[in-house]
């Protein structure tokens, strides 16, 4: 949000210098890291083999595949507005670097608002339908932004755009990745407490689906063994 006024006041060179200085802390942190080397588990593979394995995993793992498609769609059709923002600020709104800074800052305010809204909720249950709504509002907001030539109204629209981007991406990730993991953890927690009737209900064809199937099979065998032990104990009691 401060980039526009800083460019107007000090110029691009000074802003680039400040940005470069901020990376010094990152470099210091990286140099301070001490990671113990791990032995290779397999023979080194070629770059193409590694890429092939990565593509097979990403497109074979349903949550990662869907998230990549969503990010690609939003990036291709939506985030291009940030590239055209300087031209829009000068040509359409007849502003300067300060105008550009306020426009980008409005997006940041919206993103922060959306993040705070999600953080304030104890659960995201009931927000699943907001994925499609937020994505639709994101597109509608960009269309409205393109048609509006009033500065303050453009700021309000960009705040909505920032909110919808965070809601759509975070809720999509929550529904497709975090929630299945929590379902498996809840099942294992119930088994740990002695509830052998618990079972994961995940109809998926990816790694989490196979993990849920393996867990269900293990629980079936434990229940069968438990029932067999109970029958044996009952027979022993009858003889005694």
mmCIF file of C-alpha atoms in Angstrom, residues 39 69 82 114 172 232:
data_model
loop_
_atom_site.group_PDB
_atom_site.id
_atom_site.type_symbol
_atom_site.label_atom_id
_atom_site.label_comp_id
_atom_site.label_asym_id
_atom_site.label_seq_id
_atom_site.Cartn_x
_atom_site.Cartn_y
_atom_site.Cartn_z
ATOM 1 C CA UNK A 39 21.653 -40.114 2.961
ATOM 2 C CA UNK A 69 -6.301 -25.985 -11.649
ATOM 3 C CA UNK A 82 -2.304 -6.235 -11.323
ATOM 4 C CA UNK A 114 -10.915 -11.951 4.497
ATOM 5 C CA UNK A 172 -11.018 -24.542 -1.314
ATOM 6 C CA UNK A 232 -13.123 -67.607 23.258
#
